[in-house]
Coordinates of C-alpha atoms in Angstrom, one line a residue:
M1 CA 0.0 0.0 0.0
R2 CA 2.8 2.4 0.8
S3 CA 4.4 1.7 -2.6
F4 CA 1.1 2.6 -4.2
F5 CA 0.8 5.9 -2.4
L6 CA 4.4 6.8 -3.2
S7 CA 3.8 6.2 -6.9
I8 CA 0.7 8.4 -6.8
A9 CA 2.7 11.1 -5.0
A10 CA 5.5 10.9 -7.5
L11 CA 3.1 11.3 -10.4
A12 CA 1.4 14.3 -8.7
A13 CA 4.8 15.9 -8.1
A14 CA 5.7 15.2 -11.8
L15 CA 2.6 17.0 -12.9
L16 CA 3.3 20.0 -10.7
L17 CA 6.9 20.2 -12.0
F18 CA 5.6 19.8 -15.6
G19 CA 3.3 22.8 -14.8
V20 CA 6.5 24.8 -13.9
F21 CA 8.1 23.8 -17.2
V22 CA 4.9 24.9 -19.1
A23 CA 5.0 28.2 -17.2
F24 CA 8.6 28.9 -18.3
A25 CA 7.5 28.2 -21.9
G26 CA 4.9 31.0 -21.6
A27 CA 1.8 28.9 -21.3
S28 CA -0.7 28.4 -18.5
P29 CA -0.1 25.3 -16.3
V30 CA -3.8 24.9 -15.6
D31 CA -4.6 24.9 -19.3
A32 CA -1.9 22.3 -19.8
W33 CA -3.3 20.0 -17.2
A34 CA -6.8 20.4 -18.6
I35 CA -5.6 19.7 -22.1
L36 CA -3.7 16.6 -20.9
F37 CA -6.9 15.2 -19.4
K38 CA -9.0 16.2 -22.4
G39 CA -6.5 14.8 -24.9
A40 CA -6.3 11.5 -23.1
F41 CA -9.8 10.9 -21.8
G42 CA -12.0 13.8 -22.9
D43 CA -14.1 11.9 -25.5
W44 CA -14.4 8.6 -27.4
F45 CA -11.9 9.7 -30.0
S46 CA -9.4 10.5 -27.3
W47 CA -10.0 7.2 -25.6
Q48 CA -9.4 5.3 -28.8
N49 CA -6.0 7.0 -29.2
T50 CA -5.2 6.4 -25.6
L51 CA -6.0 2.7 -25.7
Q52 CA -4.2 2.2 -29.0
R53 CA -1.0 3.6 -27.4
A54 CA -1.6 1.6 -24.2
A55 CA -1.5 -1.8 -25.9
P56 CA 2.3 -1.9 -26.7
L57 CA 3.1 -0.2 -23.3
M58 CA 1.5 -3.1 -21.5
L59 CA 3.6 -5.7 -23.4
T60 CA 6.9 -3.8 -23.2
A61 CA 6.5 -3.2 -19.5
L62 CA 6.3 -7.0 -19.0
C63 CA 9.6 -7.2 -20.8
L64 CA 11.1 -5.5 -17.7
V65 CA 8.8 -6.9 -15.0
L66 CA 9.3 -10.6 -15.8
P67 CA 13.1 -10.6 -15.8
A68 CA 13.0 -8.3 -12.7
R69 CA 11.2 -11.0 -10.8
A70 CA 14.2 -13.2 -11.5
G71 CA 16.6 -10.5 -10.2
L72 CA 17.6 -8.9 -13.6
V73 CA 17.1 -5.4 -14.8
V74 CA 16.5 -5.6 -18.5
I75 CA 16.0 -2.3 -20.2
G76 CA 16.5 -3.3 -23.9
G77 CA 12.8 -4.0 -24.8
E78 CA 13.0 -1.6 -27.7
G79 CA 15.3 -4.0 -29.5
A80 CA 12.8 -6.8 -29.1
V81 CA 10.0 -4.5 -30.3
V82 CA 11.7 -3.6 -33.6
L83 CA 12.9 -7.1 -34.4
G84 CA 9.5 -8.5 -33.5
G85 CA 7.9 -6.1 -36.0
L86 CA 10.5 -6.9 -38.6
A87 CA 10.0 -10.7 -38.1
A88 CA 6.2 -10.3 -38.6
A89 CA 6.7 -8.3 -41.8
A90 CA 9.3 -10.7 -43.1
L91 CA 7.1 -13.8 -42.5
A92 CA 4.1 -12.1 -44.2
H93 CA 6.3 -11.3 -47.2
G94 CA 8.2 -14.5 -47.4
V95 CA 5.2 -16.8 -47.0
P96 CA 2.6 -15.3 -49.4
F97 CA 0.0 -18.0 -48.9
L98 CA -0.6 -17.0 -45.3
G99 CA -4.0 -15.7 -44.6
G100 CA -6.9 -15.5 -42.2
M101 CA -6.8 -15.7 -38.4
A102 CA -4.3 -18.5 -38.5
G103 CA -2.0 -16.4 -40.6
S104 CA -2.4 -13.4 -38.2
V105 CA -1.5 -15.7 -35.3
L106 CA 1.6 -17.0 -37.0
V107 CA 2.7 -13.4 -37.8
C108 CA 2.3 -12.5 -34.1
L109 CA 4.0 -15.7 -33.0
A110 CA 7.0 -14.9 -35.3
G111 CA 7.5 -11.6 -33.6
A112 CA 7.2 -13.2 -30.1
V113 CA 9.7 -15.9 -30.9
I114 CA 12.3 -13.4 -32.2
G115 CA 11.8 -11.1 -29.2
A116 CA 12.1 -14.0 -26.8
G117 CA 15.4 -15.1 -28.3
W118 CA 16.8 -11.5 -28.3
I119 CA 16.1 -10.8 -24.6
A120 CA 17.1 -14.3 -23.7
L121 CA 20.5 -13.5 -25.2
A122 CA 20.9 -10.8 -22.5
G123 CA 20.0 -13.4 -19.8
W124 CA 22.5 -15.9 -21.3
L125 CA 25.3 -13.3 -21.3
R126 CA 24.5 -12.6 -17.6
Q127 CA 24.4 -16.2 -16.4
W128 CA 27.2 -17.8 -18.5
R129 CA 29.6 -14.8 -19.2
G130 CA 28.9 -12.5 -16.2
V131 CA 28.0 -9.6 -18.4
N132 CA 25.7 -7.0 -16.7
E133 CA 22.3 -7.5 -18.2
T134 CA 21.3 -3.8 -17.9
I135 CA 24.2 -2.7 -20.1
S136 CA 24.0 -5.7 -22.5
S137 CA 20.3 -5.4 -23.1
L138 CA 20.6 -1.7 -23.8
L139 CA 23.5 -2.2 -26.2
L140 CA 21.6 -5.1 -27.8
A141 CA 18.7 -2.7 -28.4
Y142 CA 21.0 -0.4 -30.4
V143 CA 22.3 -3.4 -32.3
A144 CA 18.7 -4.5 -33.1
I145 CA 17.8 -1.0 -34.4
G146 CA 20.9 -1.0 -36.6
L147 CA 19.9 -4.5 -38.0
F148 CA 16.3 -3.3 -38.5
K149 CA 17.4 -0.2 -40.5
H150 CA 19.8 -2.3 -42.6
I151 CA 17.3 -4.9 -43.5
V152 CA 14.4 -2.5 -44.1
E153 CA 16.5 -0.2 -46.2
G154 CA 18.2 -3.1 -48.0
P155 CA 17.0 -6.7 -48.6
L156 CA 13.4 -6.3 -47.6
R157 CA 12.8 -2.8 -48.9
D158 CA 9.7 -2.2 -51.0
P159 CA 10.9 -0.4 -54.2
S160 CA 7.8 1.8 -54.2
S161 CA 8.7 3.3 -50.7
L162 CA 10.7 6.2 -51.8
N163 CA 10.8 8.9 -49.1
K164 CA 10.2 6.5 -46.2
P165 CA 11.9 3.1 -46.6
S166 CA 9.5 0.3 -45.7
T167 CA 9.0 -3.4 -46.2
H168 CA 6.2 -4.6 -48.4
A169 CA 2.8 -4.1 -46.8
I170 CA 1.3 -7.2 -45.3
A171 CA -1.8 -8.7 -46.9
D172 CA -5.2 -7.4 -45.8
S173 CA -6.1 -10.8 -44.5
L174 CA -3.2 -10.8 -42.0
R175 CA -4.0 -7.4 -40.5
I176 CA -5.5 -7.1 -37.0
G177 CA -8.6 -5.1 -37.1
G178 CA -10.3 -2.9 -34.5
I179 CA -12.6 -4.1 -31.7
A180 CA -16.3 -3.6 -32.7
G181 CA -15.3 -1.4 -35.6
S182 CA -13.3 1.1 -33.5
D183 CA -9.7 2.2 -33.9
V184 CA -8.8 0.2 -30.8
H185 CA -7.2 -2.9 -32.2
W186 CA -7.1 -6.4 -30.6
G187 CA -3.6 -5.8 -29.4
L188 CA -5.1 -4.2 -26.4
V189 CA -6.8 -7.4 -25.5
M190 CA -3.5 -9.3 -26.0
G191 CA -1.8 -6.8 -23.7
V192 CA -4.4 -7.2 -21.0
L193 CA -4.5 -11.0 -21.2
A194 CA -0.6 -11.0 -21.1
C195 CA -0.6 -9.0 -17.9
I196 CA -3.3 -11.3 -16.3
A197 CA -1.4 -14.4 -17.4
A198 CA 1.9 -13.0 -16.0
A199 CA 0.2 -12.3 -12.7
V200 CA -1.3 -15.8 -12.5
W201 CA 1.9 -17.4 -13.5
L202 CA 4.0 -15.6 -10.9
R203 CA 1.5 -16.0 -8.1
W204 CA 0.0 -19.5 -8.6
T205 CA 2.4 -21.7 -10.6
P206 CA 5.4 -23.6 -9.3
S207 CA 7.7 -22.2 -12.0
G208 CA 6.5 -18.6 -11.3
F209 CA 7.1 -19.1 -7.6
S210 CA 10.6 -20.5 -8.4
V211 CA 11.4 -17.4 -10.5
R212 CA 10.4 -15.2 -7.6
V213 CA 12.6 -17.2 -5.2
V214 CA 15.6 -16.8 -7.6
G215 CA 15.0 -13.1 -7.8
G216 CA 14.5 -12.8 -4.0
N217 CA 17.6 -14.8 -2.9
L218 CA 19.7 -16.5 -5.6
R219 CA 21.9 -18.3 -3.0
A220 CA 18.9 -19.8 -1.2
A221 CA 17.4 -20.9 -4.6
Q222 CA 20.7 -22.7 -5.4
L223 CA 20.8 -24.3 -2.0
V224 CA 17.4 -25.8 -2.4
G225 CA 18.3 -27.1 -5.9
L226 CA 16.4 -24.7 -8.2
P227 CA 17.8 -24.5 -11.7
A228 CA 18.5 -20.7 -11.4
S229 CA 20.1 -20.2 -14.8
R230 CA 17.2 -21.9 -16.6
L231 CA 14.7 -19.9 -14.7
V232 CA 16.4 -16.7 -15.5
L233 CA 16.4 -17.6 -19.2
L234 CA 12.7 -18.5 -19.0
A235 CA 11.9 -15.1 -17.4
C236 CA 13.9 -13.2 -20.0
A237 CA 12.4 -15.2 -22.9
L238 CA 8.9 -14.6 -21.7
G239 CA 9.5 -10.9 -21.3
G240 CA 11.2 -10.7 -24.7
A241 CA 8.2 -12.6 -26.2
C242 CA 5.9 -9.9 -24.9
A243 CA 8.0 -7.1 -26.4
G244 CA 8.3 -8.9 -29.7
L245 CA 4.6 -9.4 -29.8
A246 CA 4.1 -5.7 -29.3
G247 CA 6.2 -5.0 -32.4
A248 CA 4.3 -7.6 -34.4
V249 CA 1.0 -6.1 -33.4
E250 CA 2.2 -2.6 -34.3
V251 CA 3.0 -3.9 -37.8
A252 CA -0.2 -6.0 -38.2
A253 CA -2.6 -3.5 -36.7
V254 CA -1.1 0.0 -37.1
H255 CA 1.7 0.5 -39.7
T256 CA 0.9 -2.5 -42.0
S257 CA 4.7 -2.7 -42.8
A258 CA 8.0 -2.4 -41.0
N259 CA 9.4 1.1 -41.2
A260 CA 11.0 3.7 -39.0
S261 CA 7.7 4.5 -37.4
L262 CA 8.1 1.3 -35.4
I263 CA 11.1 2.9 -33.6
A264 CA 8.7 4.9 -31.4
G265 CA 10.3 4.4 -28.0
Y266 CA 7.7 2.0 -26.7
G267 CA 10.4 -0.2 -25.2
Y268 CA 11.8 2.8 -23.2
A269 CA 8.4 4.0 -22.2
G270 CA 7.6 0.5 -20.9
I271 CA 10.4 0.9 -18.4
L272 CA 8.6 3.9 -16.9
V273 CA 5.3 2.0 -16.8
A274 CA 6.9 -1.0 -15.1
F275 CA 8.5 1.1 -12.4
M276 CA 5.3 3.1 -11.9
A277 CA 3.4 -0.2 -11.5
R278 CA 6.0 -1.3 -9.0
H279 CA 6.6 -4.4 -11.1
Q280 CA 3.1 -5.7 -10.5
P281 CA 1.7 -7.2 -13.7
L282 CA -1.9 -6.3 -13.0
A283 CA -1.0 -2.7 -12.0
I284 CA 0.6 -2.3 -15.5
I285 CA -2.8 -2.2 -17.1
P286 CA -4.1 1.1 -15.6
V287 CA -0.6 2.7 -15.6
A288 CA -0.2 1.9 -19.3
I289 CA -3.6 3.4 -20.0
L290 CA -2.6 6.6 -18.1
F291 CA 0.7 7.0 -19.9
G292 CA -0.9 6.1 -23.2
G293 CA -3.2 9.0 -22.6
F294 CA -0.3 11.3 -22.0
G295 CA 1.2 10.3 -25.3
A296 CA -2.1 10.8 -27.1
A297 CA -2.4 14.3 -25.6
G298 CA 0.9 15.5 -27.0
S299 CA -0.4 16.7 -30.3
L300 CA -3.2 18.6 -28.6
L301 CA -0.7 20.4 -26.4
Q302 CA 1.0 21.5 -29.6
R303 CA -2.1 22.8 -31.3
R304 CA -3.7 24.5 -28.3
L305 CA -0.7 25.9 -26.4
G306 CA 2.0 26.0 -29.1
L307 CA 4.2 23.6 -27.0
P308 CA 6.4 21.0 -28.8
D309 CA 4.8 17.7 -29.4
A310 CA 7.6 16.1 -27.4
S311 CA 6.6 18.0 -24.3
V312 CA 5.0 14.8 -22.9
L313 CA 8.4 13.3 -23.0
V314 CA 9.5 15.9 -20.5
L315 CA 6.6 14.8 -18.3
Q316 CA 7.6 11.2 -18.6
G317 CA 11.2 11.9 -17.8
I318 CA 10.3 13.9 -14.7
A319 CA 7.9 11.2 -13.6
F320 CA 10.6 8.5 -14.1
V321 CA 13.2 10.4 -12.0
L322 CA 10.7 11.0 -9.2
I323 CA 9.6 7.4 -9.2
L324 CA 13.2 6.2 -8.9
A325 CA 13.7 8.8 -6.1
S326 CA 10.6 7.6 -4.2
E327 CA 12.2 4.1 -4.0
S328 CA 14.5 5.5 -1.3
L329 CA 11.5 6.6 0.8
R330 CA 9.7 3.3 0.7
D331 CA 11.2 1.9 3.9
V332 CA 11.3 5.1 5.9
D333 CA 9.6 5.0 9.3
W334 CA 7.6 8.2 8.9
R335 CA 6.3 8.0 12.5
R336 CA 9.8 8.3 13.9
V337 CA 10.7 11.0 11.5
W338 CA 7.6 13.0 12.5
Q339 CA 8.4 12.5 16.2
K340 CA 11.9 13.9 15.6
V341 CA 10.5 16.9 13.7
I342 CA 8.1 17.9 16.5
G343 CA 10.6 17.1 19.2
I344 CA 8.9 14.1 20.8
T345 CA 11.1 11.3 22.1
P346 CA 9.9 7.9 21.1
P347 CA 8.8 5.6 23.9
A348 CA 11.4 3.5 25.7
P349 CA 10.4 0.1 24.2
V350 CA 10.9 1.6 20.7
L351 CA 14.4 2.8 21.6
A352 CA 15.2 -0.5 23.3
G353 CA 14.1 -2.4 20.3
A354 CA 16.1 -0.2 18.0
A355 CA 19.2 -0.7 20.2
A356 CA 18.7 -4.4 20.1

């Protein structure tokens, strides 16, 4: 409960500081806050944009949360996203007879498999070569983006894509449509189901419990005979599969081909969502919707107040810094702090217990 309130306080403080930033830019902070809400949740059109952006955030947040439960800090989800999208486009182009729902499933599965292998590579480097997974996953993300650009602008480029290099568009029968005719695609359902499945797996299955034991105390896990390295690889592969699925869904539901628009920073924004949700899979759902709304409101801030479209990135950055800072406050005994502030000495049993 304390972690929840700290997250809310960090977000509120981020909004206040964002208001200061807006004021320095010559605009009204109150107007900016109102436009943020209106652009995210003001009407059905805003809700559609918000939910469409929330879908990949749910999946990329799981790319950090699942390995984190095994004790790893993996921040290279962006690499799995772009390679997952590229794999989906490549399969759709290389196997032209694919079609229907089965074809869409295979396209999404291709993205998930590539993403799983890419993030599992970071876990393998950690377990068998001692390479720090935070650094290796981030560097692997840059490698993945380089491979993506090389292949999209080279072997798989559609000759008709002149100003914006892209792969061939996937067939209409492979595209993921909207829910009930709306602009909100079925990727949102996939993201919600993935978060629920992750929560159930971690809480109620032996393998999920084993992963949490490995993340909580690696030495104890090894002493009781748990296969720590395999469990770490499993957590990394599942997280990478979620991020790869996000890339495949973006290709199949939004862009219809692999191009530079796929490098939209969803992998990095997923880090913020994961920390804001305190690494709880179910909490990812509302947090992703909230930050999807912030992203959707960026263009409205630009039109109404003349602020840059990237102003929401400033808000996200402030929020991320404050959320990280709030981690240091989670274990503070605020009762004792307040007693010291007002000059009241704690009762003797408390002092005796502290001395012991």
